[in-house]
PDB file of C-alpha atoms in Angstrom:
ATOM      1  CA  MET A   1     116.750   2.610 -53.945  1.00 46.00           C
ATOM      2  CA  ARG A   2     116.985  -0.088 -51.655  1.00 44.00           C
ATOM      3  CA  CYS A   3     120.143   0.972 -49.094  1.00 44.00           C
ATOM      4  CA  PRO A   4     121.714  -2.143 -47.618  1.00 45.00           C
ATOM      5  CA  THR A   5     121.493  -2.685 -44.398  1.00 43.00           C
ATOM      6  CA  GLU A   6     123.004  -5.384 -41.961  1.00 44.00           C
ATOM      7  CA  THR A   7     121.040  -8.138 -40.109  1.00 42.00           C
ATOM      8  CA  GLY A   8     123.455 -10.542 -38.014  1.00 42.00           C
ATOM      9  CA  SER A   9     126.420 -12.213 -41.626  1.00 41.00           C
ATOM     10  CA  VAL A  10     123.637 -11.208 -43.241  1.00 39.00           C
ATOM     11  CA  LEU A  11     123.523  -8.133 -45.867  1.00 38.00           C
ATOM     12  CA  THR A  12     119.752  -7.340 -47.398  1.00 40.00           C
ATOM     13  CA  MET A  13     118.359  -4.219 -49.295  1.00 41.00           C
ATOM     14  CA  THR A  14     115.264  -2.517 -48.110  1.00 42.00           C
ATOM     15  CA  GLU A  15     113.257   0.087 -50.154  1.00 45.00           C
ATOM     16  CA  ASP A  16     113.196   3.416 -48.717  1.00 46.00           C
ATOM     17  CA  THR A  17     108.985   4.426 -49.210  1.00 46.00           C
ATOM     18  CA  ASN A  18     109.936   7.896 -48.473  1.00 48.00           C
ATOM     19  CA  ARG A  19     111.587   8.533 -51.812  1.00 50.00           C
ATOM     20  CA  PRO A  20     111.907  12.594 -52.403  1.00 50.00           C
ATOM     21  CA  THR A  21     108.997  13.849 -55.391  1.00 48.00           C
ATOM     22  CA  PRO A  22     110.965  15.782 -58.114  1.00 51.00           C
ATOM     23  CA  ASP A  23     109.979  19.017 -56.945  1.00 50.00           C
ATOM     24  CA  GLY A  24     111.580  17.829 -53.412  1.00 50.00           C
ATOM     25  CA  THR A  25     108.859  17.121 -51.832  1.00 47.00           C
ATOM     26  CA  ARG A  26     108.770  12.845 -50.057  1.00 50.00           C
ATOM     27  CA  GLN A  27     106.158  10.905 -51.432  1.00 50.00           C
ATOM     28  CA  GLN A  28     103.168   8.972 -48.894  1.00 51.00           C
ATOM     29  CA  ASN A  29     102.783   5.599 -48.526  1.00 53.00           C
ATOM     30  CA  PRO A  30      99.297   5.096 -50.058  1.00 51.00           C
ATOM     31  CA  SER A  31      99.331   1.558 -47.547  1.00 56.00           C
ATOM     32  CA  ARG A  32      99.849   3.074 -43.962  1.00 59.00           C
ATOM     33  CA  GLY A  33      96.579   5.331 -44.269  1.00 56.00           C
ATOM     34  CA  LEU A  34      94.396   2.541 -44.695  1.00 57.00           C
ATOM     35  CA  GLU A  35      95.879   0.330 -42.040  1.00 62.00           C
ATOM     36  CA  LEU A  36      95.160   3.232 -39.611  1.00 59.00           C
ATOM     37  CA  LEU A  37      91.016   2.999 -41.263  1.00 56.00           C
ATOM     38  CA  HIS A  38      91.831  -0.401 -40.684  1.00 60.00           C
ATOM     39  CA  ALA A  39      93.041  -0.685 -37.273  1.00 60.00           C
ATOM     40  CA  LEU A  40      90.193   1.749 -35.572  1.00 60.00           C
ATOM     41  CA  ARG A  41      86.986   0.351 -36.795  1.00 61.00           C
ATOM     42  CA  TRP A  42      85.994  -1.267 -34.105  1.00 62.00           C
ATOM     43  CA  PRO A  43      86.761   1.978 -31.811  1.00 67.00           C
ATOM     44  CA  ALA A  44      84.557   4.109 -34.101  1.00 65.00           C
ATOM     45  CA  VAL A  45      81.749   1.070 -33.831  1.00 62.00           C
ATOM     46  CA  VAL A  46      82.022   0.490 -30.350  1.00 64.00           C
ATOM     47  CA  LEU A  47      81.913   3.801 -29.625  1.00 71.00           C
ATOM     48  CA  ALA A  48      78.866   4.942 -32.309  1.00 68.00           C
ATOM     49  CA  LEU A  49      76.884   1.767 -30.250  1.00 66.00           C
ATOM     50  CA  ALA A  50      77.929   3.096 -26.838  1.00 66.00           C
ATOM     51  CA  LEU A  51      75.890   7.337 -28.734  1.00 72.00           C
ATOM     52  CA  VAL A  52      73.152   4.928 -29.560  1.00 65.00           C
ATOM     53  CA  ALA A  53      72.115   3.268 -26.078  1.00 65.00           C
ATOM     54  CA  TYR A  54      72.842   6.839 -23.965  1.00 66.00           C
ATOM     55  CA  LEU A  55      70.427   8.546 -26.603  1.00 73.00           C
ATOM     56  CA  ALA A  56      67.601   5.863 -25.781  1.00 65.00           C
ATOM     57  CA  VAL A  57      68.381   5.973 -22.988  1.00 63.00           C
ATOM     58  CA  LEU A  58      67.635   9.263 -22.107  1.00 66.00           C
ATOM     59  CA  GLN A  59      64.665   8.841 -23.790  1.00 67.00           C
ATOM     60  CA  LEU A  60      63.734   6.668 -22.254  1.00 63.00           C
ATOM     61  CA  GLY A  61      64.055   8.983 -18.575  1.00 61.00           C
ATOM     62  CA  ARG A  62      62.045  11.427 -20.195  1.00 68.00           C
ATOM     63  CA  THR A  63      58.919   9.169 -20.770  1.00 59.00           C
ATOM     64  CA  ALA A  64      59.346   7.572 -18.191  1.00 53.00           C
ATOM     65  CA  GLY A  65      59.408  11.160 -16.537  1.00 54.00           C
ATOM     66  CA  GLU A  66      55.976  12.709 -18.368  1.00 58.00           C
ATOM     67  CA  GLY A  67      54.427   8.590 -17.441  1.00 53.00           C
ATOM     68  CA  GLY A  68      55.059   8.944 -13.451  1.00 50.00           C
ATOM     69  CA  ARG A  69      53.804  12.937 -14.145  1.00 59.00           C
ATOM     70  CA  ALA A  70      50.299  11.789 -16.148  1.00 53.00           C
ATOM     71  CA  ALA A  71      50.233   8.992 -13.001  1.00 47.00           C
ATOM     72  CA  VAL A  72      50.433  11.684 -10.057  1.00 47.00           C
ATOM     73  CA  GLU A  73      47.928  13.934 -11.713  1.00 59.00           C
ATOM     74  CA  ALA A  74      45.530  11.251 -12.508  1.00 46.00           C
ATOM     75  CA  VAL A  75      46.030  10.556  -7.953  1.00 44.00           C
ATOM     76  CA  ARG A  76      45.505  13.724  -7.663  1.00 56.00           C
ATOM     77  CA  GLU A  77      42.094  14.075  -9.542  1.00 52.00           C
ATOM     78  CA  LEU A  78      40.611  11.295  -7.528  1.00 49.00           C
ATOM     79  CA  GLY A  79      41.860  12.677  -3.839  1.00 50.00           C
ATOM     80  CA  GLU A  80      40.254  15.964  -5.492  1.00 53.00           C
ATOM     81  CA  GLY A  81      37.416  13.379  -6.731  1.00 51.00           C
ATOM     82  CA  ALA A  82      37.208  11.898  -2.653  1.00 51.00           C
ATOM     83  CA  ALA A  83      38.057  15.440  -1.046  1.00 52.00           C
ATOM     84  CA  GLY A  84      34.775  16.632  -2.767  1.00 52.00           C
ATOM     85  CA  ILE A  85      32.806  13.569  -1.393  1.00 53.00           C
ATOM     86  CA  ALA A  86      33.931  14.621   2.016  1.00 51.00           C
ATOM     87  CA  ALA A  87      33.315  18.102   2.114  1.00 58.00           C
ATOM     88  CA  ALA A  88      29.745  18.525   1.001  1.00 59.00           C
ATOM     89  CA  PHE A  89      28.659  14.770   0.664  1.00 66.00           C
ATOM     90  CA  LYS A  90      29.629  13.394   4.236  1.00 68.00           C
ATOM     91  CA  THR A  91      27.342  11.313   6.536  1.00 64.00           C
ATOM     92  CA  GLY A  92      25.199  14.299   8.035  1.00 65.00           C
ATOM     93  CA  THR A  93      25.986  17.349   5.899  1.00 81.00           C
ATOM     94  CA  ILE A  94      24.609  14.879   2.864  1.00 87.00           C
ATOM     95  CA  THR A  95      20.795  14.671   4.461  1.00 89.00           C
ATOM     96  CA  GLU A  96      21.432  18.839   5.011  1.00 88.00           C
ATOM     97  CA  THR A  97      22.101  18.738   1.594  1.00 87.00           C
ATOM     98  CA  PHE A  98      19.584  16.095   0.242  1.00 90.00           C
ATOM     99  CA  VAL A  99      16.138  17.609   2.164  1.00 88.00           C
ATOM    100  CA  ALA A 100      17.014  21.139   1.663  1.00 89.00           C
ATOM    101  CA  ALA A 101      17.089  19.995  -2.221  1.00 88.00           C
ATOM    102  CA  ILE A 102      13.766  18.491  -1.506  1.00 86.00           C
ATOM    103  CA  PRO A 103      11.473  21.463  -2.867  1.00 83.00           C
ATOM    104  CA  SER A 104      12.942  21.450  -5.790  1.00 81.00           C
ATOM    105  CA  LEU A 105      13.640  17.645  -6.969  1.00 81.00           C
ATOM    106  CA  ALA A 106       9.372  16.728  -5.809  1.00 75.00           C
ATOM    107  CA  PRO A 107       7.372  16.800  -9.015  1.00 68.00           C
ATOM    108  CA  ASP A 108       4.537  19.733  -8.641  1.00 65.00           C
ATOM    109  CA  SER A 109       6.103  21.173  -5.211  1.00 59.00           C
ATOM    110  CA  ALA A 110       3.645  17.799  -3.653  1.00 72.00           C
ATOM    111  CA  ILE A 111       4.650  16.199  -0.582  1.00 86.00           C
ATOM    112  CA  ARG A 112       4.140  12.672  -1.412  1.00 90.00           C
ATOM    113  CA  LEU A 113       6.605  10.914  -3.815  1.00 93.00           C
ATOM    114  CA  GLU A 114       4.177   8.283  -5.777  1.00 94.00           C
ATOM    115  CA  LEU A 115       6.330   5.086  -6.767  1.00 96.00           C
ATOM    116  CA  ALA A 116       3.684   2.088  -7.066  1.00 97.00           C
ATOM    117  CA  ALA A 117       0.808   1.526  -7.890  1.00 97.00           C
ATOM    118  CA  PHE A 118      -1.190  -1.701  -9.468  1.00 97.00           C
ATOM    119  CA  ASN A 119      -4.683  -2.955 -10.398  1.00 97.00           C
ATOM    120  CA  ALA A 120      -6.848  -5.403  -8.843  1.00 96.00           C
ATOM    121  CA  VAL A 121     -10.728  -6.474  -9.219  1.00 97.00           C
ATOM    122  CA  GLU A 122     -11.959  -6.727  -5.783  1.00 96.00           C
ATOM    123  CA  THR A 123     -14.729  -8.531  -4.456  1.00 95.00           C
ATOM    124  CA  PHE A 124     -17.260  -7.957  -1.730  1.00 93.00           C
ATOM    125  CA  SER A 125     -19.838 -10.554  -0.819  1.00 89.00           C
ATOM    126  CA  ARG A 126     -22.309 -11.056   2.000  1.00 83.00           C
ATOM    127  CA  SER A 127     -25.322 -13.343   2.900  1.00 76.00           C
ATOM    128  CA  GLU A 128     -28.017 -13.198   5.669  1.00 73.00           C
ATOM    129  CA  GLU A 129     -30.442 -15.961   6.479  1.00 64.00           C
ATOM    130  CA  LEU A 130     -33.237 -15.255   8.490  1.00 59.00           C
ATOM    131  CA  ARG A 131     -35.349 -17.729  10.600  1.00 61.00           C
ATOM    132  CA  VAL A 132     -38.140 -17.428  12.757  1.00 58.00           C
ATOM    133  CA  ALA A 133     -40.338 -19.839  15.959  1.00 53.00           C
ATOM    134  CA  TRP A 134     -36.536 -20.393  17.449  1.00 65.00           C
ATOM    135  CA  ASP A 135     -34.857 -20.230  14.330  1.00 61.00           C
ATOM    136  CA  LEU A 136     -36.679 -23.380  13.308  1.00 62.00           C
ATOM    137  CA  ILE A 137     -38.964 -21.923  10.127  1.00 57.00           C
ATOM    138  CA  PRO A 138     -36.626 -20.092   7.847  1.00 59.00           C
ATOM    139  CA  LEU A 139     -37.737 -16.938   6.313  1.00 61.00           C
ATOM    140  CA  GLY A 140     -34.746 -17.337   3.618  1.00 63.00           C
ATOM    141  CA  THR A 141     -31.482 -16.262   2.947  1.00 73.00           C
ATOM    142  CA  THR A 142     -30.091 -12.968   1.253  1.00 76.00           C
ATOM    143  CA  PHE A 143     -26.961 -13.016  -0.652  1.00 84.00           C
ATOM    144  CA  THR A 144     -25.251 -10.011  -2.145  1.00 86.00           C
ATOM    145  CA  GLU A 145     -22.042  -9.334  -4.370  1.00 92.00           C
ATOM    146  CA  ILE A 146     -20.225  -6.717  -5.114  1.00 94.00           C
ATOM    147  CA  ARG A 147     -16.977  -7.060  -7.913  1.00 96.00           C
ATOM    148  CA  VAL A 148     -15.208  -3.696  -8.941  1.00 97.00           C
ATOM    149  CA  PRO A 149     -11.975  -2.716 -10.431  1.00 97.00           C
ATOM    150  CA  VAL A 150      -9.444  -0.744  -7.883  1.00 98.00           C
ATOM    151  CA  THR A 151      -5.788   0.717  -8.791  1.00 98.00           C
ATOM    152  CA  TYR A 152      -4.211   0.759  -5.465  1.00 98.00           C
ATOM    153  CA  ARG A 153      -1.299   3.929  -5.162  1.00 98.00           C
ATOM    154  CA  TYR A 154       1.384   3.763  -2.806  1.00 98.00           C
ATOM    155  CA  HIS A 155       4.026   6.223  -1.847  1.00 96.00           C
ATOM    156  CA  LEU A 156       6.384   8.300   0.761  1.00 96.00           C
ATOM    157  CA  ARG A 157       6.556  11.180   2.764  1.00 94.00           C
ATOM    158  CA  LEU A 158       9.075  14.099   1.775  1.00 92.00           C
ATOM    159  CA  ASP A 159       7.786  16.161   5.256  1.00 91.00           C
ATOM    160  CA  GLU A 160       8.907  12.563   7.410  1.00 93.00           C
ATOM    161  CA  PRO A 161      13.241  12.471   8.250  1.00 93.00           C
ATOM    162  CA  TRP A 162      14.976  10.981   5.518  1.00 95.00           C
ATOM    163  CA  ARG A 163      18.844  10.259   6.338  1.00 93.00           C
ATOM    164  CA  LEU A 164      21.280   9.511   4.256  1.00 94.00           C
ATOM    165  CA  GLU A 165      25.461   8.146   4.786  1.00 92.00           C
ATOM    166  CA  VAL A 166      27.729   7.709   2.837  1.00 92.00           C
ATOM    167  CA  ASP A 167      29.801   4.260   2.791  1.00 91.00           C
ATOM    168  CA  GLY A 168      32.848   4.657   0.689  1.00 90.00           C
ATOM    169  CA  GLN A 169      31.569   4.968  -3.089  1.00 92.00           C
ATOM    170  CA  SER A 170      27.798   4.636  -2.056  1.00 93.00           C
ATOM    171  CA  CYS A 171      24.398   6.324  -0.818  1.00 94.00           C
ATOM    172  CA  VAL A 172      23.060   5.107   2.075  1.00 94.00           C
ATOM    173  CA  VAL A 173      19.597   6.241   2.110  1.00 95.00           C
ATOM    174  CA  HIS A 174      16.882   5.878   5.250  1.00 95.00           C
ATOM    175  CA  ALA A 175      13.847   6.218   3.815  1.00 96.00           C
ATOM    176  CA  PRO A 176      10.557   6.749   5.311  1.00 96.00           C
ATOM    177  CA  PRO A 177       7.739   4.150   5.365  1.00 96.00           C
ATOM    178  CA  ILE A 178       5.829   3.237   2.719  1.00 97.00           C
ATOM    179  CA  ARG A 179       1.848   4.550   2.810  1.00 97.00           C
ATOM    180  CA  PRO A 180      -1.183   3.555   0.771  1.00 97.00           C
ATOM    181  CA  THR A 181      -2.760   6.705  -1.428  1.00 96.00           C
ATOM    182  CA  LEU A 182      -5.642   6.828   0.251  1.00 95.00           C
ATOM    183  CA  PRO A 183      -9.018   6.374  -0.601  1.00 95.00           C
ATOM    184  CA  PRO A 184      -8.101   3.859  -2.923  1.00 97.00           C
ATOM    185  CA  ALA A 185      -9.118   4.561  -6.837  1.00 97.00           C
ATOM    186  CA  ILE A 186     -12.796   2.944  -7.498  1.00 96.00           C
ATOM    187  CA  HIS A 187     -13.602   2.829 -11.142  1.00 96.00           C
ATOM    188  CA  THR A 188     -17.724   2.523 -10.909  1.00 92.00           C
ATOM    189  CA  GLY A 189     -17.908   2.292 -14.926  1.00 94.00           C
ATOM    190  CA  GLY A 190     -16.819  -1.758 -13.971  1.00 95.00           C
ATOM    191  CA  MET A 191     -18.800  -2.223 -11.201  1.00 94.00           C
ATOM    192  CA  GLU A 192     -20.461  -5.775 -11.339  1.00 95.00           C
ATOM    193  CA  LYS A 193     -24.190  -6.124  -8.875  1.00 91.00           C
ATOM    194  CA  TYR A 194     -25.468  -9.501  -7.912  1.00 88.00           C
ATOM    195  CA  SER A 195     -28.229  -9.944  -5.317  1.00 78.00           C
ATOM    196  CA  ALA A 196     -30.481 -13.225  -4.394  1.00 75.00           C
ATOM    197  CA  SER A 197     -33.158 -13.621  -1.584  1.00 69.00           C
ATOM    198  CA  GLY A 198     -35.503 -16.353  -0.717  1.00 56.00           C
ATOM    199  CA  TRP A 199     -38.799 -16.733  -0.308  1.00 55.00           C
ATOM    200  CA  LEU A 200     -39.951 -14.913   1.779  1.00 51.00           C
ATOM    201  CA  ARG A 201     -36.671 -12.070   2.067  1.00 56.00           C
ATOM    202  CA  PHE A 202     -37.494  -8.425   0.636  1.00 57.00           C
ATOM    203  CA  ASN A 203     -35.359  -6.425   1.239  1.00 62.00           C
ATOM    204  CA  GLU A 204     -31.705  -7.656  -0.858  1.00 68.00           C
ATOM    205  CA  ASP A 205     -31.707  -3.596  -2.657  1.00 79.00           C
ATOM    206  CA  GLU A 206     -30.895  -2.952   1.419  1.00 83.00           C
ATOM    207  CA  GLN A 207     -28.199  -5.067   1.899  1.00 79.00           C
ATOM    208  CA  MET A 208     -26.615  -3.839  -1.106  1.00 82.00           C
ATOM    209  CA  GLU A 209     -26.034  -0.092  -0.411  1.00 88.00           C
ATOM    210  CA  GLU A 210     -25.311  -1.972   2.765  1.00 89.00           C
ATOM    211  CA  LEU A 211     -22.667  -3.442   0.871  1.00 88.00           C
ATOM    212  CA  GLU A 212     -21.801  -0.837  -1.472  1.00 91.00           C
ATOM    213  CA  ARG A 213     -21.202   1.811   1.384  1.00 92.00           C
ATOM    214  CA  GLY A 214     -18.678   0.045   2.694  1.00 93.00           C
ATOM    215  CA  ILE A 215     -15.913  -0.712  -0.138  1.00 95.00           C
ATOM    216  CA  THR A 216     -14.635   3.342   0.551  1.00 95.00           C
ATOM    217  CA  ALA A 217     -13.292   1.730   4.907  1.00 96.00           C
ATOM    218  CA  THR A 218     -12.587  -1.757   3.126  1.00 95.00           C
ATOM    219  CA  LEU A 219     -10.036  -1.365   0.535  1.00 97.00           C
ATOM    220  CA  SER A 220      -8.087   1.259   2.803  1.00 97.00           C
ATOM    221  CA  VAL A 221      -7.966  -1.031   4.992  1.00 96.00           C
ATOM    222  CA  ARG A 222      -6.377  -3.855   2.346  1.00 96.00           C
ATOM    223  CA  ALA A 223      -4.286  -1.079   1.066  1.00 97.00           C
ATOM    224  CA  ALA A 224      -2.610  -0.392   4.386  1.00 96.00           C
ATOM    225  CA  ASP A 225      -1.658  -4.533   4.916  1.00 96.00           C
ATOM    226  CA  ALA A 226       0.874  -6.395   4.674  1.00 95.00           C
ATOM    227  CA  ALA A 227      -0.120  -8.457   1.745  1.00 96.00           C
ATOM    228  CA  HIS A 228      -0.763  -5.485   0.029  1.00 96.00           C
ATOM    229  CA  ILE A 229       2.905  -2.913   1.075  1.00 97.00           C
ATOM    230  CA  GLU A 230       5.332  -6.491  -0.156  1.00 96.00           C
ATOM    231  CA  MET A 231       3.370  -6.569  -3.245  1.00 96.00           C
ATOM    232  CA  VAL A 232       4.810  -2.658  -4.244  1.00 97.00           C
ATOM    233  CA  ARG A 233       7.845  -3.097  -1.771  1.00 97.00           C
ATOM    234  CA  GLU A 234      10.865  -3.591  -4.263  1.00 96.00           C
ATOM    235  CA  ARG A 235       9.085  -1.459  -6.799  1.00 97.00           C
ATOM    236  CA  CYS A 236       8.807   1.338  -4.858  1.00 97.00           C
ATOM    237  CA  ARG A 237      12.923   0.733  -3.365  1.00 97.00           C
ATOM    238  CA  LEU A 238      14.053   1.403  -7.057  1.00 97.00           C
ATOM    239  CA  GLY A 239      11.574   4.291  -7.066  1.00 96.00           C
ATOM    240  CA  VAL A 240      13.571   6.003  -4.317  1.00 97.00           C
ATOM    241  CA  ALA A 241      16.825   4.892  -5.629  1.00 97.00           C
ATOM    242  CA  ASP A 242      15.998   6.614  -8.784  1.00 96.00           C
ATOM    243  CA  PHE A 243      15.126   9.454  -7.445  1.00 95.00           C
ATOM    244  CA  VAL A 244      18.266  10.137  -5.160  1.00 96.00           C
ATOM    245  CA  ARG A 245      20.256   9.222  -8.617  1.00 95.00           C
ATOM    246  CA  SER A 246      18.648  12.362  -9.816  1.00 94.00           C
ATOM    247  CA  TRP A 247      19.587  14.226  -7.561  1.00 93.00           C
ATOM    248  CA  LEU A 248      22.990  13.597  -7.101  1.00 94.00           C
ATOM    249  CA  LEU A 249      23.245  13.739 -11.439  1.00 93.00           C
ATOM    250  CA  LEU A 250      22.233  17.185 -10.689  1.00 91.00           C
ATOM    251  CA  GLU A 251      24.694  17.702  -7.968  1.00 90.00           C
ATOM    252  CA  ASP A 252      27.092  16.397  -9.876  1.00 91.00           C
ATOM    253  CA  HIS A 253      27.988  13.632  -8.295  1.00 91.00           C
ATOM    254  CA  TRP A 254      27.059  10.451 -10.284  1.00 93.00           C
ATOM    255  CA  ARG A 255      29.708   9.011 -11.784  1.00 93.00           C
ATOM    256  CA  ALA A 256      32.615   7.559 -11.473  1.00 92.00           C
ATOM    257  CA  ASP A 257      35.417   8.965  -9.076  1.00 91.00           C
ATOM    258  CA  ARG A 258      31.991   9.527  -6.483  1.00 92.00           C
ATOM    259  CA  PHE A 259      29.080   7.590  -6.554  1.00 94.00           C
ATOM    260  CA  ARG A 260      28.726   4.687  -8.507  1.00 94.00           C
ATOM    261  CA  SER A 261      26.206   3.091  -6.630  1.00 96.00           C
ATOM    262  CA  VAL A 262      22.298   3.375  -4.117  1.00 96.00           C
ATOM    263  CA  ARG A 263      21.012   1.578  -1.010  1.00 95.00           C
ATOM    264  CA  VAL A 264      17.667   2.150   0.144  1.00 96.00           C
ATOM    265  CA  ILE A 265      16.599   0.826   3.262  1.00 95.00           C
ATOM    266  CA  PHE A 266      12.694   1.641   4.387  1.00 96.00           C
ATOM    267  CA  ALA A 267      12.583   2.628   7.937  1.00 94.00           C
ATOM    268  CA  ASP A 268       9.628  -1.032   9.370  1.00 92.00           C
ATOM    269  CA  GLU A 269      13.250  -2.741   8.065  1.00 91.00           C
ATOM    270  CA  THR A 270      14.497  -2.251  11.279  1.00 80.00           C
ATOM    271  CA  GLU A 271      17.250  -5.395  11.298  1.00 79.00           C
ATOM    272  CA  ALA A 272      18.514  -4.342   7.624  1.00 71.00           C
ATOM    273  CA  GLU A 273      21.957  -3.863   7.507  1.00 78.00           C
ATOM    274  CA  PRO A 274      23.442  -1.531   4.790  1.00 74.00           C
ATOM    275  CA  SER A 275      26.667  -3.310   4.390  1.00 74.00           C
ATOM    276  CA  SER A 276      25.349  -6.539   3.951  1.00 78.00           C
ATOM    277  CA  LEU A 277      22.045  -5.044   0.917  1.00 83.00           C
ATOM    278  CA  PRO A 278      22.893  -4.680  -2.332  1.00 91.00           C
ATOM    279  CA  PRO A 279      23.068  -1.725  -4.561  1.00 94.00           C
ATOM    280  CA  THR A 280      19.627  -0.808  -5.516  1.00 95.00           C
ATOM    281  CA  LEU A 281      20.764   1.176  -8.378  1.00 95.00           C
ATOM    282  CA  VAL A 282      24.608   1.341  -9.553  1.00 95.00           C
ATOM    283  CA  LEU A 283      26.122   3.642 -12.161  1.00 93.00           C
ATOM    284  CA  PRO A 284      26.025   2.025 -15.865  1.00 90.00           C
ATOM    285  CA  GLY A 285      29.404   0.043 -16.263  1.00 80.00           C
ATOM    286  CA  ASP A 286      29.858  -1.106 -12.784  1.00 71.00           C
TER     287      ASP A 286
END
């Protein structure tokens, strides 16, 4: 029903939306519920977005925490690795540890570490002229020559002083001097002899025997000269580095978090500064 209302001097009629139903209750207007939902939709959206943002931040914080713990764990492991080097493989201790291990590292328990060898053909010759009558009358010249293949070998003595130092993640090896293995190996099967004598000289056999007797001593002197040592120096350096690396592998110290390189200095390299030398051997991948 419509009820009259008065606004100013105008009388209007309004509809009662809560009319009683036949059973005596009042009927609710559906449009008012829709208006309420319409008014609350934006607050609900804002609340949902805030909840999603909160959950995202919470997950991010959890992930960051796990990453932080992983980083802390990695740093701790690196620290333990460095402590391992410092404890058992520091300068002084590392030399004692290495020297104690030499008997088990040396092949056949030898005291020599053979490092390099090369072959060469050596020539020995002698010429002798004989004159008489105050050197006015020549009686001829005797000439003898021997050509022989030789194998030179070089080593370090394991019973001589060794010194190892730690320079960061590099193992610096102060090794004994390079020595020739004496006498050099003479391959007599490949020896060639040649002799010639003057018209009144008959001593070529005697001179050949004398020349042959001096071959071993002459080759020993040649093997130890500076030129021959320099020919094998770098091969010997690499051999020593490989020997020390084998020991580090056995001790589980040749790896990325411990020793990554080896530098070798021989006893006669007195001017060498370890920090200025390039690594003799490096960990693969470096």
